[in-house]
């Protein structure tokens, strides 16, 4: 499956590919870094979601294309995803221009929790104290949203019930 990746001006600057069958390798295949496509500066879906983030004065940060698309499909339009890379300082600077209210919505496994800790530290460098969604260990945003079968306000309420301040996330982790 191929995902077109757009910059803030709506220009297609790269593609993300994902195998749909478990035995197919590589699982992910992305456009290589270039002058036009810099993973450290591009966020998947930002071109489409930036106005929703501004309007809501709130954004959700997820890690994957499917996480983004599932939330978008369930009418949460104020969402962005990293493009096959970890969150960077440049990403957070871009996000801060849109809102200072962010919810980190990463996978519930140990790798997702460690990525959340790293993201929290990057947001703190920009004087943003994010909130964090704490999912069960076996879930990611895509699977949890599909399993919950909630939409619109009910989905937002379900997410809010799993959301804690970043400080509590850090304390709970350690």
mmCIF file of C-alpha atoms in Angstrom:
data_model
loop_
_atom_site.group_PDB
_atom_site.id
_atom_site.type_symbol
_atom_site.label_atom_id
_atom_site.label_comp_id
_atom_site.label_asym_id
_atom_site.label_seq_id
_atom_site.Cartn_x
_atom_site.Cartn_y
_atom_site.Cartn_z
ATOM 1 C CA UNK A 1 0.000 0.000 0.000
ATOM 2 C CA UNK A 2 1.446 3.379 -0.996
ATOM 3 C CA UNK A 3 0.837 6.572 1.011
ATOM 4 C CA UNK A 4 1.557 9.930 -0.688
ATOM 5 C CA UNK A 5 3.276 12.394 1.627
ATOM 6 C CA UNK A 6 2.591 16.115 1.239
ATOM 7 C CA UNK A 7 4.467 19.141 2.527
ATOM 8 C CA UNK A 8 2.727 22.120 4.145
ATOM 9 C CA UNK A 9 1.994 23.610 0.702
ATOM 10 C CA UNK A 10 0.183 20.477 -0.447
ATOM 11 C CA UNK A 11 2.957 19.308 -2.786
ATOM 12 C CA UNK A 12 3.617 15.572 -2.912
ATOM 13 C CA UNK A 13 7.242 15.200 -1.756
ATOM 14 C CA UNK A 14 7.485 11.474 -1.088
ATOM 15 C CA UNK A 15 5.787 8.157 -0.540
ATOM 16 C CA UNK A 16 5.528 5.680 2.279
ATOM 17 C CA UNK A 17 5.013 2.041 1.410
ATOM 18 C CA UNK A 18 3.761 -0.704 3.714
ATOM 19 C CA UNK A 19 3.429 -4.407 3.011
ATOM 20 C CA UNK A 20 -0.005 -5.752 3.896
ATOM 21 C CA UNK A 21 1.021 -9.387 4.310
ATOM 22 C CA UNK A 22 3.157 -10.353 7.319
ATOM 23 C CA UNK A 23 5.690 -12.456 5.397
ATOM 24 C CA UNK A 24 6.492 -9.756 2.798
ATOM 25 C CA UNK A 25 9.815 -7.960 3.319
ATOM 26 C CA UNK A 26 10.549 -5.185 3.745
ATOM 27 C CA UNK A 27 7.499 -4.327 5.829
ATOM 28 C CA UNK A 28 8.058 -0.593 5.199
ATOM 29 C CA UNK A 29 9.671 1.069 2.202
ATOM 30 C CA UNK A 30 9.870 4.844 2.099
ATOM 31 C CA UNK A 31 11.155 7.553 -0.194
ATOM 32 C CA UNK A 32 14.800 8.208 0.721
ATOM 33 C CA UNK A 33 15.879 11.514 2.236
ATOM 34 C CA UNK A 34 16.461 14.278 -0.307
ATOM 35 C CA UNK A 35 16.446 18.074 -0.575
ATOM 36 C CA UNK A 36 12.689 17.880 -1.115
ATOM 37 C CA UNK A 37 11.819 15.143 1.377
ATOM 38 C CA UNK A 38 13.248 15.438 4.880
ATOM 39 C CA UNK A 39 11.609 13.058 7.366
ATOM 40 C CA UNK A 40 12.750 15.225 10.250
ATOM 41 C CA UNK A 41 10.640 18.112 8.912
ATOM 42 C CA UNK A 42 7.614 16.409 7.320
ATOM 43 C CA UNK A 43 4.596 15.122 9.236
ATOM 44 C CA UNK A 44 2.118 12.806 7.568
ATOM 45 C CA UNK A 45 -1.293 14.394 7.166
ATOM 46 C CA UNK A 46 -0.272 17.835 8.391
ATOM 47 C CA UNK A 47 -1.291 19.548 5.157
ATOM 48 C CA UNK A 48 -4.803 18.093 5.534
ATOM 49 C CA UNK A 49 -5.165 18.512 9.296
ATOM 50 C CA UNK A 50 -3.502 21.850 10.043
ATOM 51 C CA UNK A 51 -6.726 23.894 9.891
ATOM 52 C CA UNK A 52 -8.534 21.384 12.140
ATOM 53 C CA UNK A 53 -5.671 21.594 14.666
ATOM 54 C CA UNK A 54 -5.864 25.391 14.673
ATOM 55 C CA UNK A 55 -9.660 25.356 14.946
ATOM 56 C CA UNK A 56 -9.672 22.868 17.848
ATOM 57 C CA UNK A 57 -6.531 24.395 19.418
ATOM 58 C CA UNK A 58 -5.550 20.773 20.002
ATOM 59 C CA UNK A 59 -3.677 18.128 18.072
ATOM 60 C CA UNK A 60 -3.118 14.380 18.329
ATOM 61 C CA UNK A 61 0.290 12.968 17.478
ATOM 62 C CA UNK A 62 0.460 9.348 16.306
ATOM 63 C CA UNK A 63 3.282 7.247 14.886
ATOM 64 C CA UNK A 64 1.830 5.525 11.862
ATOM 65 C CA UNK A 65 -0.090 6.012 8.654
ATOM 66 C CA UNK A 66 -2.834 3.598 9.729
ATOM 67 C CA UNK A 67 -3.132 5.299 13.131
ATOM 68 C CA UNK A 68 -3.625 8.625 11.338
ATOM 69 C CA UNK A 69 -6.105 7.265 8.806
ATOM 70 C CA UNK A 70 -8.213 5.403 11.351
ATOM 71 C CA UNK A 71 -8.617 8.508 13.518
ATOM 72 C CA UNK A 72 -9.352 10.611 10.429
ATOM 73 C CA UNK A 73 -11.964 8.076 9.317
ATOM 74 C CA UNK A 74 -13.612 8.262 12.747
ATOM 75 C CA UNK A 75 -13.883 12.063 12.385
ATOM 76 C CA UNK A 76 -10.860 13.079 14.451
ATOM 77 C CA UNK A 77 -9.277 15.394 11.892
ATOM 78 C CA UNK A 78 -6.805 17.216 14.175
ATOM 79 C CA UNK A 79 -4.180 14.486 13.926
ATOM 80 C CA UNK A 80 -0.683 14.114 12.444
ATOM 81 C CA UNK A 81 1.824 11.258 12.214
ATOM 82 C CA UNK A 82 5.564 10.966 11.924
ATOM 83 C CA UNK A 83 6.727 9.435 8.635
ATOM 84 C CA UNK A 84 8.574 6.279 9.571
ATOM 85 C CA UNK A 85 10.930 8.116 11.897
ATOM 86 C CA UNK A 86 11.082 9.301 15.473
ATOM 87 C CA UNK A 87 9.718 12.709 16.407
ATOM 88 C CA UNK A 88 12.321 15.473 16.071
ATOM 89 C CA UNK A 89 12.823 18.965 17.485
ATOM 90 C CA UNK A 90 11.953 20.371 14.052
ATOM 91 C CA UNK A 91 8.642 18.496 14.092
ATOM 92 C CA UNK A 92 7.748 19.933 17.496
ATOM 93 C CA UNK A 93 8.634 23.475 16.396
ATOM 94 C CA UNK A 94 6.238 23.033 13.442
ATOM 95 C CA UNK A 95 3.513 21.638 15.703
ATOM 96 C CA UNK A 96 3.900 24.472 18.224
ATOM 97 C CA UNK A 97 3.011 26.998 15.511
ATOM 98 C CA UNK A 98 -0.392 25.320 15.166
ATOM 99 C CA UNK A 99 -1.213 24.699 18.837
ATOM 100 C CA UNK A 100 0.386 24.384 22.238
ATOM 101 C CA UNK A 101 -2.064 21.643 23.206
ATOM 102 C CA UNK A 102 -0.935 18.187 22.116
ATOM 103 C CA UNK A 103 -1.898 14.649 22.986
ATOM 104 C CA UNK A 104 0.686 11.966 22.299
ATOM 105 C CA UNK A 105 -1.202 8.850 21.154
ATOM 106 C CA UNK A 106 1.429 6.149 20.666
ATOM 107 C CA UNK A 107 1.382 2.360 20.953
ATOM 108 C CA UNK A 108 0.772 0.765 24.345
ATOM 109 C CA UNK A 109 3.807 -1.551 24.220
ATOM 110 C CA UNK A 110 7.199 -0.822 25.781
ATOM 111 C CA UNK A 111 8.590 0.653 22.546
ATOM 112 C CA UNK A 112 5.580 2.990 22.329
ATOM 113 C CA UNK A 113 6.004 4.051 25.944
ATOM 114 C CA UNK A 114 9.704 4.788 25.411
ATOM 115 C CA UNK A 115 8.844 6.779 22.283
ATOM 116 C CA UNK A 116 6.256 8.694 24.330
ATOM 117 C CA UNK A 117 8.900 9.558 26.939
ATOM 118 C CA UNK A 118 11.198 10.844 24.208
ATOM 119 C CA UNK A 119 8.372 12.869 22.643
ATOM 120 C CA UNK A 120 7.502 14.384 26.021
ATOM 121 C CA UNK A 121 11.087 15.599 26.414
ATOM 122 C CA UNK A 122 10.994 17.229 22.959
ATOM 123 C CA UNK A 123 7.715 18.991 23.723
ATOM 124 C CA UNK A 124 9.073 20.193 27.074
ATOM 125 C CA UNK A 125 12.046 21.785 25.253
ATOM 126 C CA UNK A 126 9.449 23.923 23.466
ATOM 127 C CA UNK A 127 7.641 24.738 26.736
ATOM 128 C CA UNK A 128 4.693 22.501 25.898
ATOM 129 C CA UNK A 129 3.387 20.062 28.489
ATOM 130 C CA UNK A 130 1.556 17.449 26.420
ATOM 131 C CA UNK A 131 -0.966 14.887 27.518
ATOM 132 C CA UNK A 132 -0.548 11.190 26.777
ATOM 133 C CA UNK A 133 -2.971 8.418 25.920
ATOM 134 C CA UNK A 134 -2.184 5.222 27.821
ATOM 135 C CA UNK A 135 -3.297 2.227 25.780
ATOM 136 C CA UNK A 136 -3.249 -1.423 26.844
ATOM 137 C CA UNK A 137 0.115 -3.012 26.027
ATOM 138 C CA UNK A 138 -1.197 -5.013 23.065
ATOM 139 C CA UNK A 139 -2.919 -2.047 21.399
ATOM 140 C CA UNK A 140 -1.942 0.745 19.038
ATOM 141 C CA UNK A 141 -4.228 3.669 18.147
ATOM 142 C CA UNK A 142 -5.451 1.938 14.976
ATOM 143 C CA UNK A 143 -6.385 -1.328 16.694
ATOM 144 C CA UNK A 144 -7.839 0.368 19.788
ATOM 145 C CA UNK A 145 -10.073 2.711 17.774
ATOM 146 C CA UNK A 146 -11.326 -0.139 15.592
ATOM 147 C CA UNK A 147 -11.937 -2.365 18.610
ATOM 148 C CA UNK A 148 -13.747 0.387 20.536
ATOM 149 C CA UNK A 149 -16.137 0.924 17.594
ATOM 150 C CA UNK A 150 -16.746 4.493 18.786
ATOM 151 C CA UNK A 151 -17.193 7.584 16.605
ATOM 152 C CA UNK A 152 -17.191 11.345 16.990
ATOM 153 C CA UNK A 153 -17.908 12.549 20.551
ATOM 154 C CA UNK A 154 -18.029 9.031 21.993
ATOM 155 C CA UNK A 155 -14.579 8.311 20.574
ATOM 156 C CA UNK A 156 -13.234 11.570 22.011
ATOM 157 C CA UNK A 157 -14.702 10.652 25.400
ATOM 158 C CA UNK A 158 -13.094 7.199 25.218
ATOM 159 C CA UNK A 159 -9.726 8.741 24.382
ATOM 160 C CA UNK A 160 -10.078 11.310 27.184
ATOM 161 C CA UNK A 161 -10.677 8.486 29.670
ATOM 162 C CA UNK A 162 -7.262 7.039 28.709
ATOM 163 C CA UNK A 163 -5.453 10.404 28.706
ATOM 164 C CA UNK A 164 -3.162 11.634 31.487
ATOM 165 C CA UNK A 165 -0.793 14.567 31.930
ATOM 166 C CA UNK A 166 2.750 13.908 30.748
ATOM 167 C CA UNK A 167 4.097 14.264 34.288
ATOM 168 C CA UNK A 168 1.905 11.371 35.454
ATOM 169 C CA UNK A 169 2.916 9.330 32.424
ATOM 170 C CA UNK A 170 6.586 9.755 33.355
ATOM 171 C CA UNK A 171 5.930 8.935 37.021
ATOM 172 C CA UNK A 172 3.884 5.846 36.097
ATOM 173 C CA UNK A 173 6.594 4.659 33.705
ATOM 174 C CA UNK A 174 9.361 4.902 36.292
#
